[in-house]
Amino acid sequence: MILTFPGQLDLATDDRLGFGEVYRLYFGRVTGLCRHLLRDRAIAEDAASEAFLRIRDGLARYDASVPMERWVLRIAANHCIDLLRRRRLEQRWFVEEPGVEPASATATPLTLVLLKEQRELVERSLAKLDEAYRVPMVLRYYAELSYDEIAAELDLEKTQVAGRIFRAKQMLRLALKETL
Amino acid sequence: MNCIPEEIAMLYVESELAAEEIQTVEAHPAECSACTELVGTLRAENVVLTSALRESVPNRRLRTLAHLAGSIAASATIAVPAQWAASMIQEAGMWANHVASMPFELAFRAARAIAPLALLLVVTQMTALAMTRRSNQQALVIGREEVIQDSVFATGETVLVEGKIEGTLFMFGRSLEIRGEVDGDEFAGGQEIRITGKVNGNIIGGAETITVRGLVTGGVYAAGRNVHVDSGGQVQREVISGSQTVTVDGKIGRGLTSGASTAMIGGTIERGISFSGKRFSSGLLGESTEASARRSGQERLPDGPGRGAVRQAGHQDPRTSAGKRLGGDHPLGGRGPGRGILRRMVTARGVSRILWRRGAVRT
């Protein structure tokens, strides 16, 4: 069986699928996640390599009931969060309440973003957010983890995750409103 | 009825509301235009956020095209001179025999006269490579029953060789796979090269990913992002790789020379490893042997009943001591204490170099 779609990965039934295949399929996604979380290309590449070491070690224990991509990204996210903590950035989880920009019933600065350059602006604005807000946003909108999974990764309550994502969006709207 | 708070609307849009809360939201009048628009706006925001984050990672298609162009250029750079050199060696040998049998003066004159002919020969050899050409813009398949008694130049979006080629194979495309057999060298350039069959020769290739799961009786000389010798894969001679990552879960009959960022060895390498890069991980010497020097300075080289020895030199922050025994019945130089050597050096720039030599003993 030739596997071309990540969701179809089934290590239990395809003995041809080796670590090389997993690496090839998910290298981009894992590196992207590390870059968004760590904000440093070199550190992110290191982190991605480390994450793949963990992935390789864990392949034998992979539970095929979980989508492979989600499993891989959770391992990578977990490693990046460990790094952030190690760098003592976790102290910055507790930050001052930011200014807010509520979503209006019509267009918001975020929904007005249409052009590629503007989307890059969103990414840059997101990168400027404090870790406390940026990390849940990346885990949600890049890694597509659920609130429960994010809460587990960050040792938070689900309500705290929701609160941070909510406030992060408000901060983004504010930042974009000033820029666009 | 009050409108839905924004935070509740956000959770609703993201399918993160509890069942009873969903009922409350959906009980809100559908004709409430403010709430309907709010939900729509939040959904649109999520689309923008997802696309902004995804697109900020280097564009996969552009990168692929860049890799493809680079791979083809690299392969062509290798293949054409190699073909030329091979033919020239034969020609030169023939002419050398003739020249050697002549008196010097006569030989000199003959050589001067022959030079233009030799040049012409070179040009014709380079431009008129006689071989079977197969091409298909989409998928090119050389079928299972097919035997081509000639060198083959194959191109296509996908090239799949299931049959047998009795000659050198040149293949270029996005996805290239040999499931059959090639009796000769393979020169390949593409996004992905897979060897699941048998190549009775060398593989010289440039690709984003090169994976060997079959048998290569020669060596693999590869440039690309990833080079993998997967479990079940076997390269009977050496692997020389300039890539970002090299993994070996299969077997290499001779040595591995790698200038990779990361090397992960879980299989067997019969002779030496020469590695220069950031990170090295090996199960060769025990259950889990890692040398991860850059920045963290961490490594784990487990104690155990192994028979090899480790020597280290120039280590900045050693977590293992020189001569530490490694666990496992490793296949490299494991004939007795001190027969093998793993030397690891960490330079001031944080680049680790690992050399393993079978049978060599250094202190």
Coordinates of N, CA and C in Angstrom, one line a residue, chain A residues 2-3 16-21 23-24 27-29 32 35-36 41-43 45-46 49-50 52-53 56-57 69 86 101-108 110-111 113 116 119 122-123 126 137-138 140-142 144-148 158-159 162-163 165-166 169-170 172-173, chain B residues 6-7 10-11 14-17 33-34 37-38 41-42 44-46 48-58 60 63 177 179 192 194 196 209 211 213 225-226 228 230 244-245 247-249 261-262 264-266 278-279 281-283 288 290 292 294-296 298 300:
Chain A
I2 N 0.7 2.1 -1.0 CA 1.4 3.4 -1.0 C 0.6 4.4 -0.3
L3 N 1.1 5.0 0.7 CA 0.4 6.0 1.5 C 0.6 7.4 1.1
R16 N 5.6 -1.6 5.7 CA 6.6 -0.9 4.8 C 6.8 0.5 5.3
L17 N 5.9 1.0 6.1 CA 5.9 2.3 6.6 C 7.0 2.5 7.7
G18 N 8.1 3.1 7.4 CA 9.1 3.3 8.4 C 9.2 4.7 8.9
F19 N 10.1 4.9 9.8 CA 10.3 6.2 10.3 C 10.5 7.3 9.3
G20 N 11.3 6.8 8.2 CA 11.6 7.8 7.1 C 10.3 8.3 6.5
E21 N 9.3 7.5 6.4 CA 8.0 7.9 5.8 C 7.4 8.9 6.7
Y23 N 8.8 10.8 8.8 CA 9.6 12.0 8.8 C 9.2 12.8 7.5
R24 N 9.2 12.1 6.4 CA 8.9 12.8 5.2 C 7.6 13.5 5.2
F27 N 7.6 16.4 8.4 CA 8.7 17.3 8.7 C 8.2 18.8 8.6
G28 N 7.5 19.1 7.5 CA 7.1 20.5 7.3 C 6.2 20.9 8.4
R29 N 5.2 20.1 8.8 CA 4.2 20.5 9.8 C 4.9 20.7 11.2
G32 N 7.1 23.7 11.2 CA 6.2 24.9 11.3 C 5.7 25.2 12.6
R35 N 8.5 26.4 14.8 CA 8.8 27.8 14.5 C 7.8 28.8 15.1
H36 N 6.5 28.4 15.0 CA 5.5 29.3 15.6 C 5.6 29.4 17.1
R41 N 14.2 30.4 14.2 CA 14.3 29.4 13.2 C 15.3 28.3 13.6
A42 N 16.5 28.7 14.1 CA 17.5 27.7 14.4 C 17.1 26.8 15.6
I43 N 16.5 27.5 16.6 CA 16.0 26.7 17.8 C 14.9 25.8 17.3
E45 N 14.4 24.4 14.4 CA 14.9 23.3 13.7 C 15.5 22.2 14.6
D46 N 16.2 22.7 15.6 CA 16.7 21.8 16.6 C 15.6 21.1 17.3
S49 N 14.1 18.4 15.3 CA 14.9 17.2 15.3 C 14.7 16.4 16.5
E50 N 14.7 17.1 17.7 CA 14.5 16.5 18.9 C 13.1 15.8 19.0
F52 N 11.5 14.7 16.5 CA 11.5 13.4 15.7 C 12.2 12.3 16.4
L53 N 13.2 12.6 17.2 CA 13.8 11.6 18.0 C 12.8 10.9 18.9
R56 N 10.4 8.9 16.9 CA 10.9 7.6 16.5 C 10.9 6.6 17.6
D57 N 11.3 7.1 18.8 CA 11.3 6.3 20.0 C 9.8 5.8 20.3
E69 N -1.1 12.5 12.4 CA -0.7 13.9 12.4 C -0.9 14.5 13.7
R86 N 11.7 25.4 30.1 CA 13.1 25.3 30.5 C 13.7 26.7 30.4
E101 N -10.4 44.3 22.0 CA -11.1 44.7 20.8 C -12.1 43.7 20.5
P102 N -13.4 43.9 20.9 CA -14.4 42.9 20.7 C -14.7 42.7 19.2
A103 N -15.2 41.4 19.0 CA -15.6 41.2 17.6 C -16.9 41.9 17.4
S104 N -17.0 42.6 16.3 CA -18.3 43.2 16.0 C -19.1 42.3 15.2
A105 N -20.4 42.6 15.1 CA -21.3 41.7 14.4 C -20.9 41.6 12.9
T106 N -20.2 42.7 12.4 CA -19.9 42.7 11.0 C -18.4 42.3 10.8
A107 N -17.7 43.1 10.0 CA -16.3 42.8 9.8 C -15.4 43.2 10.9
T108 N -14.4 42.5 11.1 CA -13.4 42.8 12.1 C -12.0 43.0 11.4
L110 N -9.6 41.3 11.6 CA -9.1 40.0 11.2 C -9.8 39.5 10.0
T111 N -11.1 39.7 9.9 CA -11.8 39.2 8.7 C -11.6 40.0 7.5
V113 N -8.7 40.8 6.5 CA -7.4 40.4 6.0 C -7.7 39.4 4.8
K116 N -2.3 38.2 0.8 CA -1.2 37.4 1.3 C -0.4 38.2 2.3
R119 N -2.1 38.6 5.5 CA -2.0 37.3 6.3 C -0.7 37.2 7.0
V122 N -0.8 39.2 10.0 CA -1.5 38.5 11.1 C -0.4 37.6 11.8
E123 N 0.3 36.9 11.0 CA 1.3 36.0 11.6 C 2.3 36.7 12.4
L126 N 0.7 37.9 15.5 CA 0.6 36.8 16.4 C 1.9 36.4 17.1
M137 N -2.9 29.8 20.9 CA -3.4 30.2 19.5 C -2.7 29.3 18.5
V138 N -1.4 29.1 18.6 CA -0.7 28.2 17.6 C -1.2 26.8 17.8
R140 N -4.0 25.8 18.7 CA -5.4 25.7 18.3 C -5.5 25.8 16.7
Y141 N -4.8 26.8 16.2 CA -5.1 27.2 14.8 C -4.0 26.6 13.8
Y142 N -2.9 26.2 14.4 CA -1.9 25.5 13.5 C -1.9 24.0 13.7
E144 N -4.2 22.5 15.5 CA -5.6 22.1 15.5 C -5.9 21.1 16.6
L145 N -5.3 21.4 17.8 CA -5.6 20.6 19.0 C -6.9 21.2 19.6
S146 N -7.6 20.3 20.3 CA -8.8 20.7 21.0 C -8.4 21.5 22.2
Y147 N -9.4 22.2 22.8 CA -9.2 22.9 24.0 C -8.7 22.0 25.1
D148 N -9.3 20.8 25.2 CA -8.9 19.8 26.2 C -7.4 19.4 26.0
K158 N -9.5 24.0 31.0 CA -10.1 24.3 29.7 C -10.6 25.7 29.6
T159 N -11.2 26.2 30.8 CA -11.7 27.6 30.8 C -10.6 28.6 30.6
A162 N -9.7 28.7 27.0 CA -10.7 29.5 26.3 C -10.5 31.0 26.5
G163 N -10.2 31.3 27.7 CA -10.0 32.7 28.1 C -8.8 33.3 27.3
I165 N -7.4 32.2 24.5 CA -7.7 32.3 23.1 C -8.6 33.5 22.8
F166 N -9.5 33.7 23.6 CA -10.5 34.8 23.5 C -9.7 36.1 23.6
K169 N -7.4 36.8 20.6 CA -8.1 37.3 19.4 C -8.3 38.8 19.5
Q170 N -8.7 39.2 20.7 CA -9.0 40.6 21.0 C -7.7 41.4 20.8
L172 N -5.2 40.6 18.9 CA -4.9 40.6 17.5 C -5.7 41.7 16.7
R173 N -7.0 41.7 17.1 CA -7.9 42.7 16.4 C -7.3 44.1 16.6
Chain B
E6 N -19.9 37.1 23.3 CA -18.9 36.8 22.3 C -18.1 35.5 22.7
E7 N -17.7 35.4 24.0 CA -16.9 34.3 24.4 C -17.7 32.9 24.2
M10 N -17.7 32.2 20.5 CA -16.4 31.7 20.0 C -16.4 30.2 20.3
L11 N -16.8 29.8 21.5 CA -16.7 28.4 21.9 C -17.7 27.6 21.0
E14 N -16.2 27.0 17.7 CA -15.1 26.1 17.8 C -15.5 24.7 18.3
S15 N -16.8 24.5 18.4 CA -17.3 23.2 18.9 C -16.7 22.8 20.2
E16 N -16.6 23.8 21.1 CA -16.0 23.5 22.4 C -17.0 23.7 23.5
L17 N -18.3 23.9 23.1 CA -19.3 24.1 24.1 C -19.8 22.8 24.6
S33 N -30.1 38.9 13.8 CA -29.1 39.1 12.8 C -27.7 39.4 13.5
A34 N -27.7 40.1 14.6 CA -26.5 40.4 15.3 C -25.7 39.1 15.7
E37 N -24.5 37.2 12.5 CA -23.4 37.8 11.9 C -22.1 37.6 12.8
L38 N -22.3 37.7 14.1 CA -21.2 37.4 15.0 C -20.6 36.0 14.8
T41 N -18.8 36.0 11.6 CA -17.5 36.7 11.7 C -16.4 35.9 12.4
L42 N -16.8 35.2 13.5 CA -15.9 34.4 14.2 C -15.4 33.3 13.4
A44 N -15.1 33.3 10.1 CA -14.2 33.9 9.1 C -12.9 34.2 9.7
E45 N -12.9 34.6 11.0 CA -11.6 34.9 11.7 C -10.8 33.6 11.8
N46 N -11.5 32.5 12.1 CA -10.7 31.3 12.3 C -10.1 30.8 11.0
V48 N -9.1 32.8 8.6 CA -7.9 33.7 8.4 C -6.7 33.3 9.3
L49 N -7.0 33.0 10.5 CA -5.9 32.6 11.5 C -5.3 31.3 11.0
T50 N -6.1 30.3 10.6 CA -5.5 29.1 10.2 C -4.6 29.3 8.9
S51 N -5.2 30.0 8.0 CA -4.4 30.2 6.7 C -3.2 31.0 6.9
A52 N -3.3 32.0 7.8 CA -2.1 32.9 8.1 C -1.0 32.0 8.7
L53 N -1.3 31.2 9.6 CA -0.3 30.4 10.3 C 0.3 29.3 9.3
R54 N -0.6 28.7 8.5 CA -0.2 27.7 7.6 C 0.7 28.3 6.5
E55 N 0.3 29.5 6.0 CA 1.0 30.0 4.9 C 2.4 30.7 5.3
S56 N 2.5 30.9 6.6 CA 3.8 31.6 7.0 C 4.9 30.6 7.0
V57 N 4.6 29.3 7.0 CA 5.6 28.2 6.8 C 6.0 28.3 5.4
P58 N 7.3 28.1 5.0 CA 7.7 28.2 3.7 C 6.9 27.4 2.7
R60 N 5.3 25.1 0.4 CA 5.7 23.7 0.0 C 6.0 23.6 -1.5
R63 N 9.1 25.4 -2.6 CA 10.3 24.7 -2.1 C 10.5 23.5 -2.9
E177 N 10.4 5.7 -8.4 CA 10.6 4.5 -7.6 C 11.0 3.3 -8.5
R179 N 10.9 -0.6 -8.3 CA 10.4 -1.8 -7.6 C 11.0 -3.0 -8.3
E192 N 11.3 12.9 -4.8 CA 11.3 11.7 -4.0 C 11.9 10.5 -4.8
R194 N 12.6 6.4 -4.4 CA 12.5 5.2 -3.5 C 13.0 4.0 -4.2
T196 N 12.7 0.2 -3.7 CA 12.1 -0.9 -3.0 C 12.5 -2.2 -3.7
T209 N 13.9 13.7 -0.8 CA 13.9 12.5 0.1 C 14.4 11.3 -0.8
T211 N 14.9 7.2 -0.3 CA 14.6 6.1 0.6 C 15.0 4.8 0.0
R213 N 14.6 0.9 0.5 CA 14.0 -0.2 1.3 C 14.3 -1.5 0.6
R225 N 17.4 16.6 1.1 CA 17.0 16.9 2.5 C 17.1 15.7 3.4
N226 N 16.5 14.6 3.0 CA 16.5 13.4 3.8 C 17.0 12.2 3.1
H228 N 17.2 8.1 3.8 CA 16.8 7.1 4.7 C 17.2 5.7 4.1
D230 N 15.8 2.5 5.2 CA 14.8 2.0 6.1 C 15.0 0.6 6.5
Q244 N 20.1 17.0 5.1 CA 19.7 17.5 6.4 C 19.6 16.4 7.5
T245 N 19.0 15.3 7.1 CA 18.8 14.2 8.0 C 19.1 12.9 7.3
T247 N 18.8 8.7 8.2 CA 18.4 7.7 9.1 C 18.8 6.4 8.5
V248 N 19.3 5.5 9.4 CA 19.7 4.2 8.9 C 19.0 3.2 9.9
D249 N 17.9 2.5 9.4 CA 17.3 1.5 10.2 C 17.6 0.1 9.5
S261 N 22.6 17.4 9.3 CA 22.3 18.0 10.5 C 22.0 17.0 11.6
T262 N 21.3 16.0 11.2 CA 20.9 14.9 12.2 C 21.1 13.6 11.6
M264 N 20.3 9.5 12.6 CA 19.7 8.6 13.5 C 20.0 7.2 13.0
I265 N 20.7 6.4 13.8 CA 21.1 5.1 13.4 C 20.4 4.1 14.3
G266 N 19.6 3.3 13.6 CA 18.9 2.2 14.4 C 19.2 0.8 13.8
K278 N 24.9 18.3 13.8 CA 24.4 18.8 15.1 C 24.1 17.6 16.0
R279 N 23.5 16.6 15.5 CA 22.8 15.7 16.4 C 23.0 14.2 15.9
S281 N 22.1 10.1 16.9 CA 21.4 9.2 17.8 C 21.7 7.8 17.2
S282 N 22.0 6.9 18.1 CA 22.3 5.6 17.6 C 21.8 4.5 18.6
G283 N 21.2 3.5 18.0 CA 20.8 2.4 18.8 C 21.8 1.3 18.6
S288 N 19.7 2.7 23.7 CA 19.5 4.1 23.3 C 20.7 4.9 23.5
E290 N 22.6 8.3 22.5 CA 22.4 9.5 21.9 C 23.5 10.5 22.2
S292 N 23.7 14.4 21.8 CA 23.0 15.6 21.4 C 23.6 16.8 22.0
R294 N 24.5 20.0 20.7 CA 24.3 21.4 20.4 C 23.4 22.1 21.5
R295 N 23.9 23.1 22.0 CA 23.2 23.9 23.0 C 23.0 23.1 24.3
S296 N 22.3 22.0 24.3 CA 22.0 21.4 25.5 C 23.1 20.6 26.2
Q298 N 23.6 17.6 26.2 CA 23.1 16.4 26.8 C 23.4 15.2 25.9
R300 N 23.1 10.7 26.2 CA 22.8 9.5 27.0 C 23.5 8.3 26.4

